[in-house]
Amino acid sequence: MRARPGRGLSGPRPGACTRALLLGAGDRSIRGALPGARPGEGPLIAERARLVTRLYVVADLVATATAFYAAYILRRFAAPWVDPFDLIQRVLAPPGNYVPLLLAILGLWALIFRAHGLYGRRWARTLHTEVSRIVRAIAIGGLLLAFVIFVAKLDWVSRPLVMGFLVVDVLFVVAGRRIVRAVALDSTSTRRVLVAGGREEALTAASDVDAHREWGLHVVGIVTDGSWSAAEVSSQHPVLGTYVDIPDLVGGDLVVDEVLIAPSTGRIEDLRALEGVLLQLQELGVTTRLVVSFLPQSFSDVSFDELGGLPLLRFSTAPKDELLLFVRRCADVLLAASFVTLLSPLLVVIAAAIKVTSQGPILFRQTRCGLHGRPFTFLKFRSMRTNAEALKPDLQPFNEMDGPAFKMANDPRVTPFGRFLRRMSLDELPQLWNILKGDMSFVGPRPAVVEEVRQYAPWQRRRLTMRPGLTCLWQVSGRNELTFEEWMRLDLQYIDNWSLWLDIKIAVMTIPAVLRGRGAR
């Protein structure tokens, strides 16, 4: 059971869950009570969300395969017409060499769609939002496909076929998803829910369920906790009794698939009063969800886990999607190896120039803090004099960066050739080796100096929960023109909103930022 973090810019989001509990939140609405940061998501609809997600995956794959075959057939019809009796042969002819290409496309599309959030639990998004994401995902897939065709010299692949496939695929995927959505919202597949609890909590829960048909839930009635009655409120749902009446209601003529209990207090000691009701519902075989609030609501990601049979709640503020992180790591290795190979002549020239223009080693080595503070040897082309670190205390009064970081516009320790390397960010190229080793990634918060980390405020240490990178939001947002606190907050925004798409955008934005040399020192 997993609760995904929110993607807002302001940091952690509320929510928590266990296997048997639906953990509530401060505003007591279902949207606030559901685990994870995204409104309207959680264990209450987890099973349905998983089903709809699987249907989306199947629909997307079928739509993509159908679109490819349709484009293939259209391409064949575009050839000169020879024989009017050739129609059946043209339609039924196997795609031949295109089958492996189609299989590769299906795998690539699945990864890209997942990276764009098209398989997240928030599947009931608006048509405009969904279409825009689909178009963007397929466009990126098309660019990657064109790149592979060009690099691999797949001259047998028809360019018009590929272009036609991308256009048709958008239409087919959108249509397939609309069909899945229509099936998901079918009233015959809804679950009947009995809502119980305090006045504000129960009414808000029922209202939230009514407002979200896509959850697949229908409120059949409300039960009070005994502290209020039907005469005190105005509700479209009938008030059927109190807590003690729940077993009789569920075991009688009322059809109930689930019971959602939202008590006015979620403290553990007060929940013991519900133990008898919960045991009776368990005996009746009715699924029960319980909203509680004994856990803090300041965690961006809470998930249920087990360790040797011991139930655990895991609180985390960093991305934990293992599949996407694995894809990211594979991309890091492939790109780093490719760049090292392609740039090897440039690396040799820079190394020789450093050796000729100044005395000392070619590489600068320093211990930096990696993932969760792991120390590693950070590499750069040496751009300063060999005694640069010894001179740093004397230059501290000229530090232009607030906080523990040291930045100086006209640092006298920098060599003339080193200044050129820094302006073009060429001194960072040896970090490709750090990426290959796994110490760094292409995109992520810049690796911090150990002494600086020791001076971090507690909230600033959270930037260490992501593998450090060669470039980051700070790099493309002005770098040294920003204050230290702005730098830290940009890193946290990156962590809270991380996705493969965000990494791609930052990587692309890095190119003009490097060429302009903005903020480089």
Tab-separated table of C-alpha atoms in Angstrom, residues 136-395:
chain	number	residue	atom	x	y	z
A	136	ARG	CA	3.394	15.887	-24.691
A	137	ALA	CA	4.263	12.265	-23.871
A	138	ILE	CA	3.786	11.076	-27.451
A	139	ALA	CA	5.742	14.072	-28.782
A	140	ILE	CA	8.688	13.206	-26.529
A	141	GLY	CA	8.380	9.568	-27.552
A	142	GLY	CA	8.410	10.639	-31.194
A	143	LEU	CA	11.585	12.662	-30.689
A	144	LEU	CA	13.300	9.734	-28.960
A	145	LEU	CA	12.109	7.394	-31.709
A	146	ALA	CA	13.461	9.732	-34.406
A	147	PHE	CA	16.774	9.949	-32.555
A	148	VAL	CA	17.074	6.146	-32.382
A	149	ILE	CA	16.161	5.770	-36.067
A	150	PHE	CA	18.800	8.347	-37.010
A	151	VAL	CA	21.593	7.021	-34.775
A	152	ALA	CA	20.926	3.351	-35.562
A	153	LYS	CA	20.577	4.185	-39.275
A	154	LEU	CA	17.251	2.371	-39.592
A	155	ASP	CA	16.785	3.469	-43.195
A	156	TRP	CA	14.070	0.878	-43.795
A	157	VAL	CA	11.717	2.692	-41.401
A	158	SER	CA	9.239	4.860	-43.281
A	159	ARG	CA	9.289	8.452	-42.014
A	160	PRO	CA	5.700	9.143	-43.195
A	161	LEU	CA	4.593	5.997	-41.368
A	162	VAL	CA	6.140	7.253	-38.117
A	163	MET	CA	4.588	10.712	-38.491
A	164	GLY	CA	1.188	9.242	-39.285
A	165	PHE	CA	1.471	6.845	-36.352
A	166	LEU	CA	2.155	9.673	-33.867
A	167	VAL	CA	-0.907	11.633	-35.013
A	168	VAL	CA	-3.221	8.618	-35.061
A	169	ASP	CA	-1.856	7.413	-31.719
A	170	VAL	CA	-2.929	10.615	-29.969
A	171	LEU	CA	-6.488	10.141	-31.239
A	172	PHE	CA	-6.631	6.439	-30.389
A	173	VAL	CA	-5.124	6.821	-26.897
A	174	VAL	CA	-7.514	9.647	-26.001
A	175	ALA	CA	-10.477	7.631	-27.298
A	176	GLY	CA	-9.380	4.516	-25.407
A	177	ARG	CA	-9.023	6.429	-22.166
A	178	ARG	CA	-12.447	8.022	-22.576
A	179	ILE	CA	-13.927	4.536	-22.929
A	180	VAL	CA	-12.136	3.362	-19.769
A	181	ARG	CA	-13.370	6.433	-17.913
A	182	ALA	CA	-16.964	5.811	-19.027
A	183	VAL	CA	-16.748	2.227	-17.771
A	184	ALA	CA	-15.197	3.364	-14.474
A	185	LEU	CA	-18.019	5.836	-13.871
A	186	ASP	CA	-20.728	3.293	-14.655
A	187	SER	CA	-23.206	3.326	-11.777
A	188	THR	CA	-23.442	-0.480	-11.772
A	189	SER	CA	-19.830	-0.723	-10.569
A	190	THR	CA	-20.146	1.662	-7.604
A	191	ARG	CA	-19.724	0.549	-3.990
A	192	ARG	CA	-22.343	1.459	-1.407
A	193	VAL	CA	-20.836	3.172	1.636
A	194	LEU	CA	-22.311	3.819	5.074
A	195	VAL	CA	-20.688	6.901	6.643
A	196	ALA	CA	-20.473	7.204	10.438
A	197	GLY	CA	-18.905	9.674	12.840
A	198	GLY	CA	-19.036	13.146	14.321
A	199	ARG	CA	-21.370	15.700	12.813
A	200	GLU	CA	-18.831	17.794	10.901
A	201	GLU	CA	-16.650	14.827	10.010
A	202	ALA	CA	-19.411	12.531	8.738
A	203	LEU	CA	-21.216	15.246	6.756
A	204	THR	CA	-17.984	16.429	5.153
A	205	ALA	CA	-17.019	12.868	4.259
A	206	ALA	CA	-20.401	12.236	2.658
A	207	SER	CA	-20.200	15.527	0.769
A	208	ASP	CA	-16.768	14.675	-0.592
A	209	VAL	CA	-17.924	11.270	-1.791
A	210	ASP	CA	-20.911	12.880	-3.534
A	211	ALA	CA	-18.623	15.358	-5.283
A	212	HIS	CA	-16.339	12.657	-6.711
A	213	ARG	CA	-18.248	10.137	-8.802
A	214	GLU	CA	-14.965	8.848	-10.168
A	215	TRP	CA	-14.214	7.314	-6.766
A	216	GLY	CA	-16.901	4.743	-7.517
A	217	LEU	CA	-18.663	5.257	-4.172
A	218	HIS	CA	-22.290	5.937	-3.251
A	219	VAL	CA	-23.380	7.050	0.233
A	220	VAL	CA	-26.408	5.054	1.389
A	221	GLY	CA	-26.790	6.821	4.725
A	222	ILE	CA	-25.163	8.440	7.739
A	223	VAL	CA	-24.768	7.156	11.294
A	224	THR	CA	-24.001	9.500	14.205
A	225	ASP	CA	-21.573	9.005	17.072
A	226	GLY	CA	-24.382	9.772	19.534
A	227	SER	CA	-23.389	13.398	20.088
A	228	TRP	CA	-25.763	14.761	17.434
A	229	SER	CA	-29.022	13.860	15.714
A	230	ALA	CA	-30.722	14.251	12.340
A	231	ALA	CA	-32.761	17.191	13.642
A	232	GLU	CA	-29.596	19.267	14.064
A	233	VAL	CA	-28.468	19.101	10.438
A	234	SER	CA	-29.733	19.348	6.897
A	235	SER	CA	-28.424	16.515	4.750
A	236	GLN	CA	-29.545	14.825	1.547
A	237	HIS	CA	-28.615	11.494	3.091
A	238	PRO	CA	-30.806	9.799	5.713
A	239	VAL	CA	-29.489	9.616	9.265
A	240	LEU	CA	-30.019	5.971	10.189
A	241	GLY	CA	-28.953	5.780	13.828
A	242	THR	CA	-25.860	5.724	16.013
A	243	TYR	CA	-22.702	3.615	16.281
A	244	VAL	CA	-24.494	0.814	18.125
A	245	ASP	CA	-26.946	0.463	15.208
A	246	ILE	CA	-24.249	-0.159	12.581
A	247	PRO	CA	-24.118	-3.990	12.912
A	248	ASP	CA	-27.927	-4.240	12.669
A	249	LEU	CA	-28.041	-1.916	9.651
A	250	VAL	CA	-25.313	-3.789	7.808
A	251	GLY	CA	-26.687	-7.190	8.765
A	252	GLY	CA	-30.243	-6.238	7.784
A	253	ASP	CA	-31.887	-5.283	4.500
A	254	LEU	CA	-29.603	-2.312	3.809
A	255	VAL	CA	-27.054	-3.160	1.122
A	256	VAL	CA	-23.653	-1.911	2.334
A	257	ASP	CA	-20.302	-2.718	0.733
A	258	GLU	CA	-18.164	-0.638	3.082
A	259	VAL	CA	-18.407	1.397	6.269
A	260	LEU	CA	-16.433	4.619	6.626
A	261	ILE	CA	-16.089	5.806	10.222
A	262	ALA	CA	-14.890	9.390	10.759
A	263	PRO	CA	-15.009	10.043	14.521
A	264	SER	CA	-14.793	13.553	15.912
A	265	THR	CA	-11.500	12.609	17.545
A	266	GLY	CA	-8.920	10.242	16.163
A	267	ARG	CA	-6.859	9.737	19.309
A	268	ILE	CA	-5.931	6.127	19.954
A	269	GLU	CA	-7.471	5.991	23.422
A	270	ASP	CA	-10.814	7.271	22.085
A	271	LEU	CA	-10.838	4.774	19.228
A	272	ARG	CA	-10.984	1.877	21.678
A	273	ALA	CA	-14.677	2.648	22.150
A	274	LEU	CA	-15.224	1.512	18.561
A	275	GLU	CA	-13.540	-1.849	19.083
A	276	GLY	CA	-16.815	-3.728	19.548
A	277	VAL	CA	-18.361	-2.248	16.395
A	278	LEU	CA	-15.227	-2.976	14.378
A	279	LEU	CA	-15.152	-6.607	15.528
A	280	GLN	CA	-18.822	-7.074	14.631
A	281	LEU	CA	-18.265	-5.588	11.163
A	282	GLN	CA	-15.311	-7.906	10.710
A	283	GLU	CA	-17.526	-10.832	11.662
A	284	LEU	CA	-20.071	-9.708	9.056
A	285	GLY	CA	-17.337	-9.544	6.414
A	286	VAL	CA	-17.826	-5.847	5.673
A	287	THR	CA	-14.813	-3.725	4.775
A	288	THR	CA	-14.323	-0.909	7.278
A	289	ARG	CA	-12.282	2.271	6.849
A	290	LEU	CA	-11.394	4.328	9.912
A	291	VAL	CA	-10.360	7.973	9.801
A	292	VAL	CA	-7.889	8.806	12.587
A	293	SER	CA	-5.661	11.764	13.407
A	294	PHE	CA	-3.102	10.492	15.895
A	295	LEU	CA	-0.278	10.938	13.385
A	296	PRO	CA	1.278	14.278	12.411
A	297	GLN	CA	0.198	15.692	9.085
A	298	SER	CA	3.525	17.183	7.983
A	299	PHE	CA	4.879	14.254	5.988
A	300	SER	CA	4.946	14.334	2.202
A	301	ASP	CA	4.972	10.554	1.793
A	302	VAL	CA	3.736	7.863	4.152
A	303	SER	CA	3.547	4.207	3.193
A	304	PHE	CA	2.872	0.882	4.878
A	305	ASP	CA	5.750	-1.571	5.049
A	306	GLU	CA	6.734	-4.779	6.830
A	307	LEU	CA	9.993	-5.947	8.362
A	308	GLY	CA	10.086	-9.603	9.341
A	309	GLY	CA	6.324	-9.587	9.854
A	310	LEU	CA	6.491	-6.404	11.932
A	311	PRO	CA	4.069	-3.773	10.533
A	312	LEU	CA	5.753	-0.445	9.884
A	313	LEU	CA	4.810	3.046	8.782
A	314	ARG	CA	7.473	4.644	6.609
A	315	PHE	CA	7.690	8.432	6.544
A	316	SER	CA	9.703	9.916	3.701
A	317	THR	CA	10.202	13.302	2.045
A	318	ALA	CA	12.085	12.087	-1.036
A	319	PRO	CA	10.860	10.374	-4.229
A	320	LYS	CA	10.525	6.612	-3.713
A	321	ASP	CA	9.261	5.374	-7.091
A	322	GLU	CA	11.833	2.620	-7.526
A	323	LEU	CA	11.015	2.025	-11.193
A	324	LEU	CA	11.439	5.663	-12.219
A	325	LEU	CA	14.597	5.998	-10.123
A	326	PHE	CA	15.962	2.865	-11.802
A	327	VAL	CA	15.164	4.295	-15.243
A	328	ARG	CA	16.887	7.505	-14.187
A	329	ARG	CA	19.989	5.599	-13.071
A	330	CYS	CA	20.131	3.658	-16.347
A	331	ALA	CA	19.879	6.921	-18.281
A	332	ASP	CA	22.671	8.406	-16.146
A	333	VAL	CA	25.012	5.516	-16.902
A	334	LEU	CA	24.261	5.441	-20.630
A	335	LEU	CA	24.576	9.210	-21.061
A	336	ALA	CA	27.703	9.505	-18.916
A	337	ALA	CA	29.428	6.680	-20.803
A	338	SER	CA	28.433	8.250	-24.123
A	339	PHE	CA	29.681	11.707	-23.133
A	340	VAL	CA	32.986	10.356	-21.823
A	341	THR	CA	33.525	8.606	-25.161
A	342	LEU	CA	32.454	11.537	-27.334
A	343	LEU	CA	34.249	14.204	-25.290
A	344	SER	CA	37.465	12.280	-24.677
A	345	PRO	CA	39.459	14.451	-27.164
A	346	LEU	CA	38.216	17.607	-25.398
A	347	LEU	CA	39.060	16.143	-21.991
A	348	VAL	CA	42.617	15.444	-23.148
A	349	VAL	CA	42.996	18.990	-24.520
A	350	ILE	CA	41.723	20.562	-21.276
A	351	ALA	CA	44.002	18.353	-19.177
A	352	ALA	CA	47.017	19.330	-21.283
A	353	ALA	CA	46.108	23.033	-21.106
A	354	ILE	CA	45.835	22.908	-17.305
A	355	LYS	CA	49.227	21.248	-17.065
A	356	VAL	CA	50.831	23.823	-19.367
A	357	THR	CA	49.250	26.975	-17.898
A	358	SER	CA	49.725	26.284	-14.176
A	359	GLN	CA	51.593	24.073	-11.756
A	360	GLY	CA	49.801	21.346	-9.878
A	361	PRO	CA	47.534	18.363	-10.531
A	362	ILE	CA	45.039	18.271	-13.385
A	363	LEU	CA	42.109	17.272	-11.190
A	364	PHE	CA	40.765	18.903	-8.046
A	365	ARG	CA	39.571	16.351	-5.500
A	366	GLN	CA	37.411	17.174	-2.516
A	367	THR	CA	35.206	15.235	-0.123
A	368	ARG	CA	31.568	16.166	-0.666
A	369	CYS	CA	28.283	14.965	0.816
A	370	GLY	CA	26.239	12.658	-1.372
A	371	LEU	CA	22.920	10.886	-0.863
A	372	HIS	CA	21.875	11.204	2.805
A	373	GLY	CA	25.299	12.647	3.616
A	374	ARG	CA	27.424	9.796	2.240
A	375	PRO	CA	30.947	11.162	1.697
A	376	PHE	CA	32.473	10.733	-1.755
A	377	THR	CA	35.450	12.100	-3.682
A	378	PHE	CA	34.186	14.933	-5.871
A	379	LEU	CA	36.138	15.590	-9.088
A	380	LYS	CA	36.650	18.778	-11.095
A	381	PHE	CA	39.258	20.089	-13.480
A	382	ARG	CA	41.534	22.240	-11.327
A	383	SER	CA	40.728	25.899	-11.950
A	384	MET	CA	42.522	27.404	-8.926
A	385	ARG	CA	45.996	27.616	-7.524
A	386	THR	CA	47.176	24.586	-5.584
A	387	ASN	CA	47.018	26.421	-2.213
A	388	ALA	CA	43.464	27.683	-2.797
A	389	GLU	CA	41.966	26.061	0.305
A	390	ALA	CA	44.715	27.491	2.529
A	391	LEU	CA	43.932	31.007	1.249
A	392	LYS	CA	40.182	30.689	1.800
A	393	PRO	CA	40.128	31.953	5.439
A	394	ASP	CA	41.898	35.173	4.387
A	395	LEU	CA	39.258	35.779	1.698
